[in-house]
Short mmCIF file of C-alpha atoms and ligand atoms in Angstrom, two decimals:
data_model
loop_
_atom_site.label_atom_id
_atom_site.label_comp_id
_atom_site.label_asym_id
_atom_site.label_seq_id
_atom_site.Cartn_x
_atom_site.Cartn_y
_atom_site.Cartn_z
CA MET A 1 -101.02 -79.68 22.72
CA LYS A 2 -99.24 -80.50 19.54
CA LYS A 3 -96.22 -78.62 18.65
CA MET A 4 -93.29 -78.49 16.38
CA LYS A 5 -89.99 -77.39 17.62
CA ILE A 6 -86.46 -77.21 16.51
CA LEU A 7 -83.78 -77.99 18.97
CA LEU A 8 -80.40 -76.83 17.93
CA PRO A 9 -77.57 -77.44 20.35
CA VAL A 10 -77.07 -74.37 22.42
CA MET A 11 -73.45 -73.56 22.70
CA LEU A 12 -72.40 -70.95 25.16
CA PHE A 13 -68.80 -70.13 24.77
CA LEU A 14 -67.43 -67.71 27.17
CA VAL A 15 -64.14 -66.37 26.76
CA LEU A 16 -61.31 -65.86 29.05
CA ILE A 17 -57.94 -65.81 27.52
CA SER A 18 -54.70 -66.01 29.18
CA CYS A 19 -52.58 -63.69 31.14
CA LYS A 20 -48.67 -63.10 32.49
CA ASN A 21 -46.24 -61.51 34.72
CA ASN A 22 -42.97 -59.74 34.42
CA ASP A 23 -40.51 -59.93 37.24
CA PHE A 24 -41.62 -56.53 38.32
CA ILE A 25 -45.22 -57.61 38.34
CA ILE A 26 -44.88 -60.47 40.80
CA ASP A 27 -44.83 -58.15 43.69
CA SER A 28 -48.16 -57.48 45.24
CA LYS A 29 -47.36 -59.96 48.02
CA PRO A 30 -50.71 -60.47 49.60
CA SER A 31 -50.02 -61.34 53.19
CA GLY A 32 -51.45 -60.99 56.62
CA LYS A 33 -52.34 -63.00 59.64
CA ASP A 34 -55.91 -63.32 58.53
CA SER A 35 -55.14 -65.00 55.22
CA ILE A 36 -57.22 -68.04 54.33
CA TRP A 37 -56.60 -70.46 51.49
CA HIS A 38 -59.55 -71.72 49.49
CA THR A 39 -59.15 -74.54 47.00
CA PHE A 40 -61.84 -75.23 44.45
CA LYS A 41 -61.99 -78.30 42.27
CA ILE A 42 -63.03 -77.22 38.80
CA GLU A 43 -62.75 -79.55 35.83
CA ASN A 44 -60.41 -81.66 37.96
CA GLU A 45 -58.03 -78.75 38.44
CA ASP A 46 -57.33 -77.19 41.82
CA ILE A 47 -58.00 -73.47 41.73
CA ARG A 48 -56.46 -71.81 44.76
CA VAL A 49 -57.66 -68.48 46.02
CA LEU A 50 -56.03 -66.58 48.85
CA GLU A 51 -58.39 -64.54 51.00
CA VAL A 52 -56.75 -61.62 52.77
CA ASN A 53 -58.87 -59.10 54.62
CA SER A 54 -61.91 -59.95 52.50
CA LYS A 55 -59.93 -59.63 49.29
CA TYR A 56 -59.75 -62.70 47.07
CA PHE A 57 -56.49 -63.24 45.20
CA LEU A 58 -56.74 -65.59 42.20
CA SER A 59 -53.04 -64.86 41.77
CA ASP A 60 -50.74 -62.27 43.32
CA ASP A 61 -52.03 -59.62 40.96
CA VAL A 62 -55.54 -60.77 40.09
CA ILE A 63 -58.28 -59.99 42.57
CA LEU A 64 -61.75 -61.51 42.42
CA THR A 65 -64.89 -59.77 43.49
CA LYS A 66 -66.98 -61.45 46.15
CA ASP A 67 -69.43 -62.41 43.39
CA GLN A 68 -66.71 -64.08 41.35
CA PHE A 69 -65.43 -65.86 44.44
CA ASN A 70 -68.97 -67.03 45.15
CA TYR A 71 -69.25 -68.37 41.63
CA LEU A 72 -66.20 -70.50 42.24
CA SER A 73 -67.70 -71.73 45.51
CA TYR A 74 -71.01 -72.45 43.88
CA TYR A 75 -69.39 -74.20 40.96
CA ASN A 76 -67.29 -76.22 43.35
CA ALA A 77 -70.32 -77.30 45.34
CA GLU A 78 -72.94 -77.69 42.65
CA LYS A 79 -70.92 -78.72 39.62
CA LYS A 80 -72.60 -76.06 37.58
CA PRO A 81 -72.21 -76.28 33.85
CA LYS A 82 -69.07 -74.51 32.79
CA SER A 83 -70.81 -72.22 30.36
CA LEU A 84 -72.99 -70.89 33.11
CA ILE A 85 -70.18 -69.88 35.38
CA MET A 86 -68.25 -68.36 32.53
CA THR A 87 -71.17 -66.27 31.44
CA ASP A 88 -70.91 -64.24 34.55
CA PHE A 89 -67.35 -64.71 35.66
CA ALA A 90 -65.52 -61.95 33.83
CA LYS A 91 -67.59 -59.32 32.12
CA LEU A 92 -66.43 -57.38 29.12
CA TRP A 93 -66.49 -53.61 28.78
CA PRO A 94 -69.44 -52.75 26.53
CA ASN A 95 -68.19 -51.89 23.04
CA GLY A 96 -64.62 -52.21 24.32
CA LYS A 97 -64.81 -48.73 25.83
CA ILE A 98 -63.08 -48.25 29.16
CA TYR A 99 -63.73 -45.17 31.21
CA TYR A 100 -60.97 -44.28 33.62
CA THR A 101 -59.67 -41.80 36.07
CA ILE A 102 -56.23 -41.37 37.59
CA ASN A 103 -56.11 -40.95 41.34
CA ASN A 104 -54.35 -37.84 42.61
CA ASN A 105 -51.85 -40.01 44.52
CA VAL A 106 -50.31 -41.04 41.18
CA SER A 107 -46.98 -39.37 40.43
CA ALA A 108 -46.34 -37.53 37.17
CA ASN A 109 -43.97 -40.30 36.18
CA LEU A 110 -46.45 -43.11 36.77
CA SER A 111 -49.20 -41.07 35.17
CA ALA A 112 -47.06 -40.72 32.03
CA ASN A 113 -46.60 -44.52 31.94
CA ILE A 114 -50.32 -45.10 32.39
CA ASN A 115 -51.06 -42.73 29.53
CA SER A 116 -48.47 -44.45 27.34
CA ALA A 117 -50.13 -47.80 28.09
CA ILE A 118 -53.54 -46.38 27.22
CA ASN A 119 -52.18 -44.86 24.00
CA TRP A 120 -50.56 -48.11 22.97
CA LEU A 121 -53.72 -50.12 23.54
CA SER A 122 -55.87 -47.47 21.82
CA THR A 123 -53.59 -47.54 18.77
CA ASN A 124 -53.09 -51.27 18.48
CA THR A 125 -56.31 -52.87 19.69
CA PRO A 126 -60.08 -52.35 19.39
CA LEU A 127 -60.10 -51.04 22.96
CA THR A 128 -60.89 -47.38 23.45
CA PHE A 129 -60.42 -45.26 26.56
CA ALA A 130 -62.08 -42.10 27.77
CA VAL A 131 -61.69 -40.08 30.91
CA LYS A 132 -64.65 -40.80 33.15
CA SER A 133 -67.38 -38.21 33.43
CA SER A 134 -70.03 -38.00 36.12
CA SER A 135 -72.41 -40.02 33.96
CA ASN A 136 -70.08 -43.05 33.75
CA SER A 137 -70.78 -45.35 36.65
CA ASN A 138 -68.48 -48.20 35.58
CA PHE A 139 -64.86 -47.13 35.43
CA VAL A 140 -61.27 -47.94 36.27
CA LYS A 141 -59.36 -45.87 38.78
CA PHE A 142 -55.59 -46.01 38.46
CA ASN A 143 -54.16 -45.89 41.94
CA SER A 144 -50.61 -45.65 43.28
CA SER A 145 -50.08 -48.54 45.67
CA THR A 146 -47.55 -50.93 47.17
CA GLY A 147 -48.40 -53.64 44.66
CA ASN A 148 -49.50 -54.13 41.08
CA ASN A 149 -52.89 -55.75 40.78
CA SER A 150 -56.27 -55.57 39.13
CA LEU A 151 -59.69 -57.10 39.20
CA ILE A 152 -60.59 -59.43 36.37
CA GLY A 153 -63.03 -58.06 33.79
CA MET A 154 -65.43 -55.18 34.29
CA THR A 155 -66.79 -55.59 37.77
CA GLY A 156 -69.16 -52.63 37.82
CA GLY A 157 -68.79 -49.37 39.70
CA GLU A 158 -65.34 -48.06 40.49
CA GLN A 159 -62.60 -50.64 40.16
CA LEU A 160 -58.98 -50.02 41.08
CA ILE A 161 -55.93 -50.82 39.04
CA ASN A 162 -53.17 -50.59 41.62
CA LEU A 163 -49.68 -49.79 40.38
CA THR A 164 -46.43 -49.25 42.21
CA SER A 165 -44.79 -45.85 41.78
CA ASP A 166 -42.12 -47.38 39.53
CA ALA A 167 -44.52 -49.49 37.44
CA SER A 168 -43.54 -49.60 33.78
CA VAL A 169 -45.71 -49.12 30.70
CA SER A 170 -45.63 -52.92 30.31
CA THR A 171 -46.93 -53.47 33.81
CA ALA A 172 -49.69 -50.94 33.26
CA ILE A 173 -50.73 -52.70 30.04
CA HIS A 174 -50.63 -56.08 31.79
CA GLU A 175 -52.89 -54.89 34.60
CA ILE A 176 -55.27 -53.12 32.20
CA LEU A 177 -55.61 -56.37 30.27
CA HIS A 178 -56.62 -58.13 33.49
CA ALA A 179 -59.32 -55.49 33.91
CA CYS A 180 -60.41 -56.33 30.35
CA GLY A 181 -60.96 -59.96 31.36
CA ILE A 182 -57.67 -61.45 30.22
CA HIS A 183 -55.86 -64.02 32.36
CA HIS A 184 -52.27 -65.22 32.66
CA GLU A 185 -50.82 -67.16 29.75
CA MET A 186 -49.55 -69.90 32.06
CA GLY A 187 -53.13 -70.36 33.27
CA ARG A 188 -54.09 -71.87 29.90
CA ASN A 189 -55.61 -75.33 29.83
CA ASP A 190 -52.83 -76.60 27.60
CA ARG A 191 -49.85 -75.01 29.34
CA ASP A 192 -48.45 -78.35 30.56
CA ASN A 193 -47.81 -79.26 26.95
CA TYR A 194 -45.40 -76.36 26.68
CA VAL A 195 -43.97 -75.61 30.09
CA THR A 196 -43.26 -77.27 33.41
CA ILE A 197 -44.03 -75.42 36.60
CA ASN A 198 -41.11 -76.05 38.95
CA THR A 199 -43.25 -76.46 42.02
CA SER A 200 -40.31 -77.53 44.19
CA ASN A 201 -38.79 -74.06 43.74
CA ILE A 202 -41.99 -72.15 44.47
CA TYR A 203 -43.26 -71.32 47.93
CA SER A 204 -46.62 -72.97 48.48
CA ASN A 205 -48.24 -69.61 49.20
CA LYS A 206 -47.37 -68.57 45.64
CA MET A 207 -48.85 -71.61 43.91
CA HIS A 208 -52.09 -69.81 43.17
CA ASN A 209 -50.13 -67.91 40.51
CA PHE A 210 -50.21 -71.13 38.54
CA ASN A 211 -53.94 -71.74 38.81
CA LYS A 212 -55.11 -73.25 35.57
CA VAL A 213 -57.70 -70.55 35.13
CA GLY A 214 -58.26 -71.84 31.61
CA VAL A 215 -60.79 -74.22 33.17
CA LEU A 216 -63.00 -71.18 33.67
CA ALA A 217 -63.00 -70.58 29.92
CA SER A 218 -63.74 -72.54 26.80
CA VAL A 219 -61.01 -71.33 24.56
CA ASP A 220 -57.33 -70.68 24.57
CA VAL A 221 -56.63 -68.25 21.78
CA GLY A 222 -53.81 -69.07 19.38
CA ILE A 223 -51.02 -71.37 20.45
CA PHE A 224 -49.31 -71.06 23.80
CA ASP A 225 -47.12 -67.98 23.65
CA SER A 226 -44.06 -67.95 25.90
CA ARG A 227 -43.52 -64.28 24.95
CA SER A 228 -47.03 -63.16 25.87
CA ILE A 229 -47.20 -60.01 27.97
CA MET A 230 -49.51 -62.09 30.17
CA MET A 231 -46.83 -64.79 30.75
CA TYR A 232 -44.71 -65.04 33.86
CA PRO A 233 -40.93 -65.13 33.33
CA SER A 234 -38.92 -68.32 33.83
CA LYS A 235 -37.13 -66.80 36.81
CA THR A 236 -38.10 -64.23 39.38
CA SER A 237 -35.91 -62.00 41.51
CA ASP A 238 -38.55 -62.15 44.22
CA ALA A 239 -37.14 -64.20 47.09
CA SER A 240 -40.56 -64.50 48.67
CA PHE A 241 -41.72 -66.26 45.51
CA ALA A 242 -38.88 -68.59 44.51
CA LYS A 243 -36.92 -70.58 47.08
CA ASN A 244 -33.89 -70.18 44.87
CA ILE A 245 -34.09 -67.12 42.65
CA ASN A 246 -31.28 -68.45 40.45
CA GLN A 247 -33.37 -71.42 39.45
CA ASN A 248 -36.38 -71.46 37.19
CA ILE A 249 -39.94 -71.25 38.39
CA ILE A 250 -41.11 -72.17 34.86
CA THR A 251 -39.13 -74.25 32.38
CA ALA A 252 -40.00 -74.70 28.72
CA ASN A 253 -40.52 -78.31 27.71
CA ASN A 254 -38.77 -77.51 24.45
CA SER A 255 -35.31 -76.10 25.13
CA ASN A 256 -35.55 -73.92 22.01
CA ILE A 257 -38.41 -71.99 23.54
CA VAL A 258 -37.57 -68.87 25.51
CA ILE A 259 -39.92 -67.93 28.30
CA SER A 260 -39.70 -64.19 28.48
CA PRO A 261 -42.67 -61.87 28.55
CA ASN A 262 -42.61 -59.22 25.87
CA SER A 263 -42.83 -55.57 26.89
CA TYR A 264 -45.92 -55.10 24.73
CA PRO A 265 -48.73 -57.44 23.68
CA THR A 266 -47.56 -59.98 21.12
CA THR A 267 -49.42 -61.02 17.99
CA THR A 268 -51.16 -63.80 19.89
CA ASP A 269 -52.07 -61.41 22.70
CA LEU A 270 -53.63 -59.16 20.08
CA LEU A 271 -55.57 -62.12 18.66
CA GLY A 272 -57.01 -62.70 22.10
CA ILE A 273 -57.93 -59.06 22.60
CA ASN A 274 -59.48 -58.99 19.14
CA MET A 275 -61.47 -62.07 19.93
CA LEU A 276 -62.96 -60.41 22.99
CA TYR A 277 -63.35 -56.89 21.69
CA GLY A 278 -62.97 -56.90 17.91
CA ASN A 279 -66.03 -55.53 16.24
CA GLU A 280 -66.18 -58.23 13.62
CA LYS A 281 -69.10 -58.27 11.23
CA PRO A 282 -69.01 -61.41 9.18
CA TYR A 283 -71.92 -62.23 6.87
CA LEU A 284 -73.72 -65.46 7.49
CA ASP A 285 -75.03 -68.05 5.10
CA TYR A 286 -76.54 -71.29 6.28
CA THR A 287 -78.10 -74.48 5.07
CA VAL A 288 -80.37 -76.79 6.99
CA THR A 289 -80.71 -80.45 6.07
CA TYR A 290 -83.22 -82.87 7.53
CA ASN A 291 -82.95 -86.62 7.71
CA LYS A 292 -85.90 -88.57 9.01
CA ILE A 293 -84.83 -90.75 11.91
CA PHE A 294 -88.22 -91.73 13.36
CA GLU A 295 -91.77 -92.01 12.07
CA ASP A 296 -94.87 -93.05 13.90
CA GLY A 297 -97.13 -94.63 11.26
CA LEU A 298 -100.18 -94.30 13.50
CA SER A 299 -100.09 -90.59 14.19
CA GLY A 300 -97.94 -89.57 11.27
CA SER A 301 -95.56 -87.84 13.62
CA TYR A 302 -91.92 -87.98 12.79
CA GLU A 303 -88.56 -86.86 13.96
CA ASN A 304 -85.75 -85.41 11.90
CA GLU A 305 -82.15 -84.96 12.60
CA VAL A 306 -81.31 -81.41 11.68
CA ILE A 307 -77.88 -80.40 10.54
CA CYS A 308 -77.39 -76.68 10.32
CA THR A 309 -74.26 -75.61 8.50
CA PHE A 310 -73.09 -72.05 9.08
CA THR A 311 -70.76 -70.41 6.61
CA PHE A 312 -69.34 -66.95 7.15
CA TYR A 313 -68.20 -64.42 4.58
CA ALA A 314 -66.27 -61.18 4.78
CA ASP A 315 -68.43 -59.44 2.20
CA LYS A 316 -72.11 -58.91 1.75
CA ALA A 317 -72.11 -60.65 -1.64
CA LYS A 318 -70.79 -63.73 0.18
CA THR A 319 -67.89 -64.38 -2.13
CA ILE A 320 -64.93 -63.92 0.26
CA PRO A 321 -64.61 -66.55 3.01
CA TYR A 322 -64.34 -65.02 6.45
CA ILE A 323 -61.35 -66.75 8.03
CA LYS A 324 -59.51 -65.50 11.10
CA GLN A 325 -56.67 -67.07 12.99
CA TYR A 326 -58.65 -66.72 16.20
CA PRO A 327 -62.14 -67.88 17.12
CA VAL A 328 -64.71 -65.17 16.52
CA PRO A 329 -67.69 -65.13 18.85
CA VAL A 330 -70.97 -64.21 17.23
CA VAL A 331 -74.53 -64.38 18.38
CA ILE A 332 -76.92 -66.27 16.16
CA GLU A 333 -80.63 -65.75 16.30
CA ASN A 334 -82.42 -68.97 15.51
CA TYR A 335 -85.96 -68.74 14.39
CA SER A 336 -88.61 -71.23 13.52
CA GLU A 337 -92.15 -70.92 12.40
CA GLN A 338 -94.93 -73.17 13.42
CA ILE A 339 -97.54 -73.88 10.81
CA ILE A 340 -100.92 -75.19 11.87
CA ASN A 341 -103.16 -76.41 9.10
CA ARG A 342 -100.95 -74.51 6.72
CA VAL A 343 -101.54 -71.24 8.53
CA PRO A 344 -98.48 -69.61 10.09
CA ASP A 345 -99.04 -69.55 13.80
CA ILE A 346 -96.08 -68.77 15.99
CA GLU A 347 -92.61 -67.63 15.14
CA ARG A 348 -90.12 -68.42 17.82
CA THR A 349 -86.67 -66.98 18.12
CA TYR A 350 -83.89 -67.52 20.54
CA LYS A 351 -80.34 -66.35 20.71
CA GLN A 352 -77.37 -68.61 20.66
CA SER A 353 -73.73 -67.69 21.22
CA ILE A 354 -71.36 -69.49 18.94
CA LEU A 355 -67.73 -69.33 17.92
CA ILE A 356 -66.51 -69.29 14.36
CA PRO A 357 -63.54 -71.65 14.75
CA ALA A 358 -60.03 -70.31 14.11
CA GLY A 359 -58.88 -70.98 10.56
CA GLN A 360 -62.35 -71.95 9.32
CA ASN A 361 -65.35 -70.13 7.94
CA SER A 362 -67.80 -73.00 8.12
CA PHE A 363 -69.05 -75.45 10.70
CA SER A 364 -72.15 -77.49 11.49
CA THR A 365 -74.38 -77.94 14.48
CA TYR A 366 -76.60 -80.92 15.05
CA GLY A 367 -80.10 -80.96 16.44
CA LYS A 368 -83.49 -82.55 16.07
CA ASP A 369 -86.93 -81.43 15.14
CA TYR A 370 -90.18 -83.09 15.96
CA ILE A 371 -93.18 -82.89 13.76
CA ASP A 372 -96.50 -84.03 15.12
CA ARG A 373 -99.41 -84.90 12.91
CA GLU A 374 -102.58 -85.96 14.55
CA TRP A 375 -106.16 -86.13 13.51
CA GLY A 376 -107.43 -82.77 12.42
CA ASP A 377 -104.17 -80.89 12.64
CA ILE A 378 -101.09 -80.75 10.53
CA TYR A 379 -97.94 -79.35 12.01
CA PHE A 380 -94.92 -79.15 9.85
CA LEU A 381 -91.76 -77.24 9.45
CA GLU A 382 -92.22 -74.41 7.05
CA LYS A 383 -89.02 -72.51 7.56
CA SER A 384 -86.18 -72.25 9.95
CA GLY A 385 -82.89 -70.52 9.98
CA SER A 386 -80.48 -68.22 11.58
CA ARG A 387 -79.14 -64.74 11.30
CA PRO A 388 -76.19 -63.15 13.04
CA ILE A 389 -76.68 -60.40 15.55
CA TYR A 390 -74.27 -57.54 15.91
CA PRO A 391 -72.18 -56.28 17.53
CA SER A 392 -70.86 -59.74 17.24
CA THR A 393 -68.31 -59.94 19.98
CA HIS A 394 -69.93 -58.14 22.86
CA TYR A 395 -72.51 -60.58 23.97
CA ARG A 396 -71.34 -61.31 27.46
ZN1 ZN B 401 -51.07 -60.55 36.02
#
């Protein structure tokens, strides 16, 4: 069977950004006689998970579902491609809409703080919130508890955000952002360039708070932000966390940098949230160039290298370059048409997730096409190309 196909590199970028902790957040203190430590080797980084009573703590305040835990196990054992694990690891809320309910054990005070957090995020981010109705099966339930913690991403069904009775608006925002799929800032891949984790001052059973969860993602958004609401503070007052609470648990490599989580999401936090949930609609232009790299004189078959250059614009007329300071995920639909004896035969399409790089509106991908010509048939490339699919950022 003779065929022509275009192979463009498939890039699956899944996105986890970073996350943080205020003093008051490092307090869920998972403990218990039945606790088990699991260590997974992912991208040469140790990811520690504490299992307590069938709950899986990726950090003190981030709980994994059994499925997510199993992904780590499977990745650890099988060396699955990173993109694959990320695809399913933390799911986004469709269209950035989060349905919620507030448990009746929540005090009026805490309820007011939760509502302030929701209002702030509704005003300043693409996220929207609505009180759950009976038809909403996936929702967050705010619950008054002895610790502050959340699952990571939308897990499906009811998922708790636990908050202590004195939890602040900041803490509520922090935990909501976990539920939106956002990780701790000090979990970024590049954090060692900016900070030093003072492991000698941290109890070993707290080291999972410094998991480099960035290895589960492809992108760190913006530069490392020591003021991120998802960053842990340099010191903690929690004596079960730091051996000496007067000494740092995290020290900035540059003494001019202050490690102090902001009470509200910073500009770089907002970039990250926008990257995950912004409803960006750039316009795509593309060019495809072919360079023959192989030809079989006998059959007439040949092989091209194919360079597809994508350029994005903010306007339909394609005059204003679309440039953001954060990577914008879009889904591209690639299509190709097979021509047999000059008669269009099959049009193939497939979807490809790509990122528009931060600070750029153009980039190229490389691939190959194969054109077979044998006696009696002529197969050649008639057209190929790509178009963006919207909503652009909700492909996970
Ligand atoms: Zn956290």
